[in-house]
XYZ file of C-alpha atoms in Angstrom:
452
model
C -16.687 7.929 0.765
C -17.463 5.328 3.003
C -15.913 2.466 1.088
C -12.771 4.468 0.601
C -12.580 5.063 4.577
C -13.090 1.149 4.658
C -10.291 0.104 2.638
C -7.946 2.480 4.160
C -8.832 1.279 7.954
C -8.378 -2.257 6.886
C -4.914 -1.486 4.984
C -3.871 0.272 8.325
C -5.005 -2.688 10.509
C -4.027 -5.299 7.978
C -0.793 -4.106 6.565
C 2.305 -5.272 8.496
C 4.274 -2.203 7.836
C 1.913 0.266 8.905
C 1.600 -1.902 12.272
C 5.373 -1.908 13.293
C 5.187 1.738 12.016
C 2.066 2.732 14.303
C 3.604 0.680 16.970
C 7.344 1.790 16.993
C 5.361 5.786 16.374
C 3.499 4.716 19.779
C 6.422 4.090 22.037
C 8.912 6.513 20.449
C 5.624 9.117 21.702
C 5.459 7.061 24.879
C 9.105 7.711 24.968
C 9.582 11.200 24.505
C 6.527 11.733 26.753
C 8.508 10.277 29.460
C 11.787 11.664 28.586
C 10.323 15.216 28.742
C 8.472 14.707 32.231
C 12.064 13.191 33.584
C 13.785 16.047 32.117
C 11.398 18.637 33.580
C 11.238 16.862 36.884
C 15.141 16.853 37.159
C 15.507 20.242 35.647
C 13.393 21.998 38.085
C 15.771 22.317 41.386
C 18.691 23.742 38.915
C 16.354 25.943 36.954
C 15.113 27.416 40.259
C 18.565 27.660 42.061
C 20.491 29.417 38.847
C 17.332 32.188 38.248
C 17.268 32.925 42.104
C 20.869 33.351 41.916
C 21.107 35.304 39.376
C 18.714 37.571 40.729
C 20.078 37.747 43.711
C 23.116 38.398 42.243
C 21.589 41.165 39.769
C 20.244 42.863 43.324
C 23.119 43.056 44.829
C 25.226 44.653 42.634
C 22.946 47.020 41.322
C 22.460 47.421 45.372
C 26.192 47.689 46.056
C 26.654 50.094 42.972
C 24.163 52.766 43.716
C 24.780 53.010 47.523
C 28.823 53.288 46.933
C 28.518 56.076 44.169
C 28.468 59.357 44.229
C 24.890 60.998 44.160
C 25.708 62.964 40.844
C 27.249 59.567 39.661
C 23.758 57.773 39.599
C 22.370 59.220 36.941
C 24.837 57.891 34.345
C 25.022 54.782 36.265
C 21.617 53.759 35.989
C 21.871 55.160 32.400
C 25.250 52.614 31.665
C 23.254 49.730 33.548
C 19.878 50.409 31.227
C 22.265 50.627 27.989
C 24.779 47.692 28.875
C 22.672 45.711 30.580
C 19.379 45.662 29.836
C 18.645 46.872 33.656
C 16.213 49.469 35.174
C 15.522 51.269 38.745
C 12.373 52.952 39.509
C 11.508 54.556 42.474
C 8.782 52.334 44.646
C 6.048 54.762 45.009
C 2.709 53.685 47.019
C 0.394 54.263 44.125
C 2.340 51.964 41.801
C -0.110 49.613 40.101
C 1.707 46.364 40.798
C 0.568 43.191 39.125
C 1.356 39.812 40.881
C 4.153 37.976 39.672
C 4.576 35.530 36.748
C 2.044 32.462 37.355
C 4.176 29.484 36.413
C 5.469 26.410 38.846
C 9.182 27.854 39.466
C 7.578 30.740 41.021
C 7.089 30.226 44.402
C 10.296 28.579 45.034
C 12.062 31.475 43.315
C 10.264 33.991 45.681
C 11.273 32.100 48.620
C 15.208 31.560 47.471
C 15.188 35.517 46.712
C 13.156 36.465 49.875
C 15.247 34.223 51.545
C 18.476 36.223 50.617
C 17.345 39.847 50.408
C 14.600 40.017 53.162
C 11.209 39.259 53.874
C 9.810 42.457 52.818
C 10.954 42.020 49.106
C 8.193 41.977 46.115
C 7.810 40.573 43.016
C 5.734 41.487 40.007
C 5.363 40.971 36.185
C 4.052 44.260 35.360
C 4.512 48.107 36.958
C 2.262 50.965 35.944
C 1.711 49.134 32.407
C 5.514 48.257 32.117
C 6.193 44.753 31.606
C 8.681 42.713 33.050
C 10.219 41.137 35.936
C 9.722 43.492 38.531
C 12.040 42.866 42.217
C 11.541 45.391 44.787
C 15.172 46.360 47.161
C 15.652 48.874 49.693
C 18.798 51.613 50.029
C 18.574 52.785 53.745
C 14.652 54.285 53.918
C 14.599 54.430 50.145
C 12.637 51.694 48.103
C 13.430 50.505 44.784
C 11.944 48.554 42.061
C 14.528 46.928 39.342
C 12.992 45.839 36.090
C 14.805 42.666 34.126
C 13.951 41.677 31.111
C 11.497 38.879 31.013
C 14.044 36.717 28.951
C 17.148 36.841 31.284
C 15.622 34.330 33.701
C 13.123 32.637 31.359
C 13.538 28.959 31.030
C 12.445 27.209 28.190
C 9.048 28.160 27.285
C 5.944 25.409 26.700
C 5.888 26.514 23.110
C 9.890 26.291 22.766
C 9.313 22.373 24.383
C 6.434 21.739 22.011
C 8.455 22.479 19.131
C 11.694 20.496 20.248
C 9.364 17.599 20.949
C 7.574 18.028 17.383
C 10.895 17.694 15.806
C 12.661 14.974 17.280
C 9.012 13.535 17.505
C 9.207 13.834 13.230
C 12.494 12.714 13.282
C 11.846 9.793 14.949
C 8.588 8.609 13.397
C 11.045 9.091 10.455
C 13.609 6.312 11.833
C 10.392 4.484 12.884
C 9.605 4.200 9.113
C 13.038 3.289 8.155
C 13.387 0.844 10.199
C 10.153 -0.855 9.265
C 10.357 -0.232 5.617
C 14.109 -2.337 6.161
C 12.190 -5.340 8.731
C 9.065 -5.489 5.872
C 11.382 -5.407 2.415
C 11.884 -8.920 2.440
C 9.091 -10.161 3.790
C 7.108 -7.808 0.688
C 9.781 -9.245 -1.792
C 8.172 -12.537 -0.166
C 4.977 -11.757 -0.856
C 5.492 -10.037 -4.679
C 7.291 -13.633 -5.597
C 4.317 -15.821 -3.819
C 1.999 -13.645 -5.822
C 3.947 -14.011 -8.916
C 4.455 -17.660 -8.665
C 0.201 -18.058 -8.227
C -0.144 -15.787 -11.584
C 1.543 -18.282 -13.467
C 5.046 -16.514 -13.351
C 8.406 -18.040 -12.719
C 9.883 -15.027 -10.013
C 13.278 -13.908 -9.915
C 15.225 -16.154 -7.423
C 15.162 -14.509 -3.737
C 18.220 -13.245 -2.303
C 19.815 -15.821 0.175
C 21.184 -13.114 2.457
C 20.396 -11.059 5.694
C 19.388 -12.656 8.870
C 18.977 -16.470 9.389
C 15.439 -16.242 9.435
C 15.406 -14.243 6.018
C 18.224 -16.666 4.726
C 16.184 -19.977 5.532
C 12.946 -19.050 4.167
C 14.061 -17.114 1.013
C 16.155 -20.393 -0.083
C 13.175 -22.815 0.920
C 11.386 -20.891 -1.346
C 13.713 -20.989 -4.249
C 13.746 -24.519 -3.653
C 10.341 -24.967 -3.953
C 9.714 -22.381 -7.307
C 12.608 -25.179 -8.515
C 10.483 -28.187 -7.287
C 7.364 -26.719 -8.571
C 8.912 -26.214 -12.336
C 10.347 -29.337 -12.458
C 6.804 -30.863 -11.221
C 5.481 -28.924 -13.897
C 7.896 -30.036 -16.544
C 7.220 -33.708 -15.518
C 3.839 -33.416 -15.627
C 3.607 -31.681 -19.060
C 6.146 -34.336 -20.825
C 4.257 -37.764 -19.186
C 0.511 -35.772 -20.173
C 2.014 -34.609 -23.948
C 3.565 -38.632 -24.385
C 1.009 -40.533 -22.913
C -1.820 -38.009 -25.306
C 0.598 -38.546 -28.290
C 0.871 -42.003 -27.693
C -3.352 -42.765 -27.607
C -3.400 -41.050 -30.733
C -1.609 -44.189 -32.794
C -4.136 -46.625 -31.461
C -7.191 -44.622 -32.611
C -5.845 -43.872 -35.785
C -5.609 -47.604 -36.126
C -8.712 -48.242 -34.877
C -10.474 -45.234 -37.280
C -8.975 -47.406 -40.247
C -10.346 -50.760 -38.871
C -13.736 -48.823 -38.561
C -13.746 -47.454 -42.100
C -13.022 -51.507 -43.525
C -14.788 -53.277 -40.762
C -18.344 -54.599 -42.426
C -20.572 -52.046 -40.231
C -23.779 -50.990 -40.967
C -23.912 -46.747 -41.406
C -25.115 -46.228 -38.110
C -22.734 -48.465 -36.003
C -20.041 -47.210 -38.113
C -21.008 -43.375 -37.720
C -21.733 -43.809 -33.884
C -17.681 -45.228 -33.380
C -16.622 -42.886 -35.669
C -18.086 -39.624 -33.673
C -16.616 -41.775 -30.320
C -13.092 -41.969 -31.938
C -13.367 -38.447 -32.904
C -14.568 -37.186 -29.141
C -11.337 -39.293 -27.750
C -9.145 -37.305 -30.129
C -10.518 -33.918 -29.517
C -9.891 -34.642 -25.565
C -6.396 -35.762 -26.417
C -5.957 -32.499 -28.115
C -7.210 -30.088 -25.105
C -4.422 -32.878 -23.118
C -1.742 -31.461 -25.800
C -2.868 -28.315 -25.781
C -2.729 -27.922 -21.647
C 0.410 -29.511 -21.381
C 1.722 -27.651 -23.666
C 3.427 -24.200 -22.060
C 3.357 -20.545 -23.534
C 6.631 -19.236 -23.362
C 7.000 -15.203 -22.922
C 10.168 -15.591 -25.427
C 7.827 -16.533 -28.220
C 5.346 -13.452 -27.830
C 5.323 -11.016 -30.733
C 3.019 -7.975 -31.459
C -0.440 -8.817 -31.748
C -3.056 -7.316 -34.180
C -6.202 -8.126 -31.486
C -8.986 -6.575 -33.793
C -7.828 -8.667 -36.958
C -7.296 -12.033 -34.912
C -10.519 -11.375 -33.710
C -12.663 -10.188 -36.854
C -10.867 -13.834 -38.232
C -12.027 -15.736 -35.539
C -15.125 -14.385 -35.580
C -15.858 -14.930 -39.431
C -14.911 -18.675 -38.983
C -17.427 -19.299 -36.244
C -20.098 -17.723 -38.222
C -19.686 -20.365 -40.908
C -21.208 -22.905 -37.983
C -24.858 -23.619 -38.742
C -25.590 -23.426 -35.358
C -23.885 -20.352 -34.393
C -25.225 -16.747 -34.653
C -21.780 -14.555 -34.382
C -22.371 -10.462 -33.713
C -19.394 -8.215 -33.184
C -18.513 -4.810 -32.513
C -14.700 -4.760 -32.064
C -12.261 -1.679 -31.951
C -10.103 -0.395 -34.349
C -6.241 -0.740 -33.577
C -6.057 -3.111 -31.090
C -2.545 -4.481 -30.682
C -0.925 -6.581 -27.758
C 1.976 -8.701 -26.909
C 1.352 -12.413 -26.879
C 1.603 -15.211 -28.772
C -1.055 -15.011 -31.121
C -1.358 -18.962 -31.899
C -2.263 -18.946 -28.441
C -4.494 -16.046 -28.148
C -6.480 -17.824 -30.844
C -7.162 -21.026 -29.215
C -8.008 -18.904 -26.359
C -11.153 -17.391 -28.387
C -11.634 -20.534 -30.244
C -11.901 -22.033 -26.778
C -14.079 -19.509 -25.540
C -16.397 -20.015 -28.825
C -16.768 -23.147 -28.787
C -17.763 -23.297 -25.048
C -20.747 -21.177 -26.070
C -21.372 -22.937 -28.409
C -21.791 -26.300 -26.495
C -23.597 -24.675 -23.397
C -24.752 -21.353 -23.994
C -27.652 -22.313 -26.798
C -30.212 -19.745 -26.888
C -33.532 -21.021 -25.012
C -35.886 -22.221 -27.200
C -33.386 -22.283 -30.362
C -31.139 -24.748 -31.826
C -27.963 -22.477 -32.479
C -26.052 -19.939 -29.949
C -25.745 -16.403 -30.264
C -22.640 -15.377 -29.490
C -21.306 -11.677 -29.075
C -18.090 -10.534 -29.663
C -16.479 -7.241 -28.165
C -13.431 -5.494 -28.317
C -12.626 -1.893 -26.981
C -9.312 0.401 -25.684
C -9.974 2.374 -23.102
C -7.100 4.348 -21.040
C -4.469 6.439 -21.965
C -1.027 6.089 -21.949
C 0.400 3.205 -19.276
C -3.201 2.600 -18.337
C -4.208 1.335 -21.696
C -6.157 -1.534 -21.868
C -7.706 -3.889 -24.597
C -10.883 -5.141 -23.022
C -12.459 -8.590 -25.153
C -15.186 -9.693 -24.322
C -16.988 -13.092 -25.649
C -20.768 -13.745 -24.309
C -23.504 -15.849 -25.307
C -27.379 -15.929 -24.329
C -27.901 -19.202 -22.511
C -28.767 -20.171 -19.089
C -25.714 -19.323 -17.596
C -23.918 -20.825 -14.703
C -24.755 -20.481 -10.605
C -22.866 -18.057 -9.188
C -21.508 -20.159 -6.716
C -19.946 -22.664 -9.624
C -18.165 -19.542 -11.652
C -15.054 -20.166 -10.213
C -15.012 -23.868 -10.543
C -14.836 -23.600 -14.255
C -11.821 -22.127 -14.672
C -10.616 -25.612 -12.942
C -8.875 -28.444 -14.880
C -11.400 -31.255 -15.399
C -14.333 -29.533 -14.507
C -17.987 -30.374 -16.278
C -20.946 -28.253 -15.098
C -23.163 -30.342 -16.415
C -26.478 -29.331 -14.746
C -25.800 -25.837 -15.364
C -24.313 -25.697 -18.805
C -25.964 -29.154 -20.633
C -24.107 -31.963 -21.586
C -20.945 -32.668 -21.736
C -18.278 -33.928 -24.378
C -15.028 -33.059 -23.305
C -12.440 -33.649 -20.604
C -12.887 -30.114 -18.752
C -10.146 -28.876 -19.802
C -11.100 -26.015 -22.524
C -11.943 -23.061 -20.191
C -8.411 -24.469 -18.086
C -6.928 -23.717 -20.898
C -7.961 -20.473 -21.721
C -6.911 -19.687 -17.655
C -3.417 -21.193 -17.952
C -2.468 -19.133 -21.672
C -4.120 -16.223 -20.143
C -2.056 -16.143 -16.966
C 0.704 -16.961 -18.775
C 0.305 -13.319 -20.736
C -0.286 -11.340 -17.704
C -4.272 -10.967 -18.606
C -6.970 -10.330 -16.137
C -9.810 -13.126 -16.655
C -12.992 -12.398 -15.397
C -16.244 -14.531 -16.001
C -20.230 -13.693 -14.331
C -23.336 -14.089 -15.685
C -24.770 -11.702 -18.143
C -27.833 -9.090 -17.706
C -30.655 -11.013 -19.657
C -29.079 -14.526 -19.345
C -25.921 -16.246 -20.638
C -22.271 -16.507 -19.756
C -19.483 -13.275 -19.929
C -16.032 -13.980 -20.262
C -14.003 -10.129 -19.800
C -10.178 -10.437 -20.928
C -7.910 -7.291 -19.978
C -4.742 -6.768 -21.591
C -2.316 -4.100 -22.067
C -1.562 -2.520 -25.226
C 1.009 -3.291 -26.501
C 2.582 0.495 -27.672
């Protein structure tokens, strides 16, 4: 519970779109705050004049009416005014229970408007004898008078009714507020999917060169630069694959000279196993130059690649091969590739992962699906039951040129095997993980999706 709060605070505080969205939400609030305190403010002094007037005017005419008709007349007037108008005149008695008038701010102003225009003496109550309403007290000659109006004839606009206009243009704006980012953050995010593309391995889709200048320069700086970096790439591969190539004419020469040269057995067997360590690292310099294109990749039967692999690495003498891999296991690669990967992988073990106290390497071999539907992976894992590797050096393997010597014995290569399986893995849109396993050795984890 506590992690999950974690990562949610630190996508709210890290995420650029939620921070123009919480800060465009805080001064739309700030601004409606403000707009609704000016409004109020300049509201008030109309508000008060146009209720005082109208009951003043409401007074008067019911005033004017009843003293200017006839006495049997009343009667159906006062009826026609309850009916058509929604008014009503009571008697003032002295034993009237009389509550104080509404408590709100326009009050007191109102009274003194009214009082103002009809006399001193004149009352004002929200309630009579249990009757709700707004109660105004008039005189006719010695006779006194309440008239009732209804409560929403000089009713402003209530604190709920203000709420509720606020809450919606509140939502409507926080709305616009996450428009408006979403349209600042889209190309920066495109941004950020191609930079995140480009360090997987994967040539992006060029940027669109369009929008503001800003947007413009950076999105075509970067298309440069994906440009600059293939090209880099394709140099590099073509001078690595010729120069390799090339080496491999002289020690083919030099492997004949060997084999007719007068040499005893050991001096010829010692430049013979030194010939043959040069042309393995020339291969890993072929086979890392050379790149893994996504139009080659076909469907992949995983479980028979591996059980094939796996029965060719038992033939070793020194290698003790386990397995326990699932049926039905098919992906989308490029399965010359995916071999080299585990042939890679295998043979690393094999040089640095020796059992303690043995002279071969037990190697285990997994494969299992788990997920369903989209979320279906092929999980392949390859782990032997040496000393392992440091923690802190884990990543460094993965790194082109890079012998752990203390940590994983000697030797015999250019550094370049586990770089390998990185690059071809990348390339297929795998998830590579390596740690130390429970009881000693090296784990490597590949994740792949099945292919349907």
């Amino acid at each position: 519970m506590k992690l999950s709060r974690y990562f949610q605070l630190s996508s709210l505080k890290s995420g650029l779109f939620w921070r123009t969205f919480l800060l465009m939400g805080v001064l739309t609030t700030l601004s409606m705050s403000a707009w609704v305190g000016l409004v109020s403010v300049l509201q008030r002094e109309p508000q008060v004049q146009q209720i005082s007037a109208q009951v003043i005017s409401v007074v008067t005419i019911t005033h004017a009416a009843l003293t200017h008709s006839a006495p049997e007349l009343r009667r159906e007037l006062l009826f026609e005014l309850v009916s058509n108008e929604g008014i009503r005149v009571f008697t003032l008695e002295d034993d009237d229970e009389v509550e104080p008038p509404p408590a709100n701010s326009l009050m007191p102003d109102i009274e003194a408007l009214v009082k103002a225009k009809l006399g001193a003496d004149t009352r004002f109550s929200r309630s009579v004898n249990g009757m709700p309403g707004f109660w105004v007290s008039f005189n006719i000659g010695e006779d006194r008078y309440w008239l009732m109006l209804e409560r929403e004839r000089i009713r402003g606009m209530t604190g709920i009714q203000w709420l509720g206009w606020a809450s919606v243009v509140s939502v409507v704006s926080l709305l616009g507020a996450a428009l408006i980012s979403s349209l600042i953050n889209r190309p920066l995010a495109r941004l950020t999917a191609a930079t995140r593309e480009l360090a997987e391995g994967r040539r992006p889709d060029k940027l669109p060169e369009k929008g503001p200048a800003e947007i413009i320069q950076a999105n075509r700086s970067f298309n440069q630069m994906v440009e600059d970096l293939q090209q880099i790439e394709s140099d590099r591969a073509v001078i690595l694959a010729g120069i390799s190539h090339d080496l491999r004419t002289p020690l083919a020469r030099m492997q004949l000279e060997v084999e007719m040269a007068n040499l005893s057995n050991e001096a010829r067997e010692g430049i013979q196993s030194d010939i043959g360590q040069m042309d393995a690292i020339i291969g890993q310099f072929l086979d890392f130059a050379k790149p893994t294109e996504a139009s080659t990749f076909t469907t992949v039967d995983m479980t028979a690649l591996l059980e094939e692999t796996a029965h060719e690495a038992a033939r070793l003498q020194d290698v003790r091969i386990t397995t326990d891999i699932a049926d039905s296991a098919t992906v989308l690669g490029n399965p010359t590739d995916l071999k080299r990967v585990l042939n890679n992988l295998i043979e690393n073990a094999r040089r640095y992962g020796k059992t303690p106290d043995t002279d071969y390497t037990e190697i285990d071999i997994k494969c299992s699906v788990k997920g369903m539907h989209t979320f279906k992976r092929v999980t392949i894992e390859v782990q032997d039951h040496g000393a392992g590797v440091p923690d802190d050096q884990i990543q460094a393997l993965l790194k082109p040129f890079t012998r752990l010597d203390s940590a994983r014995g000697q030797a015999n290569g250019a550094g370049l095997g586990l770089a390998i399986v990185d690059r071809v893995l990348l390339r297929h849109g795998a998830e590579l993980q390596v740690r130390n396993r429970d009881g000693g050795g090296l784990l490597f984890q590949i994740t792949m999706k099945v292919m349907a």
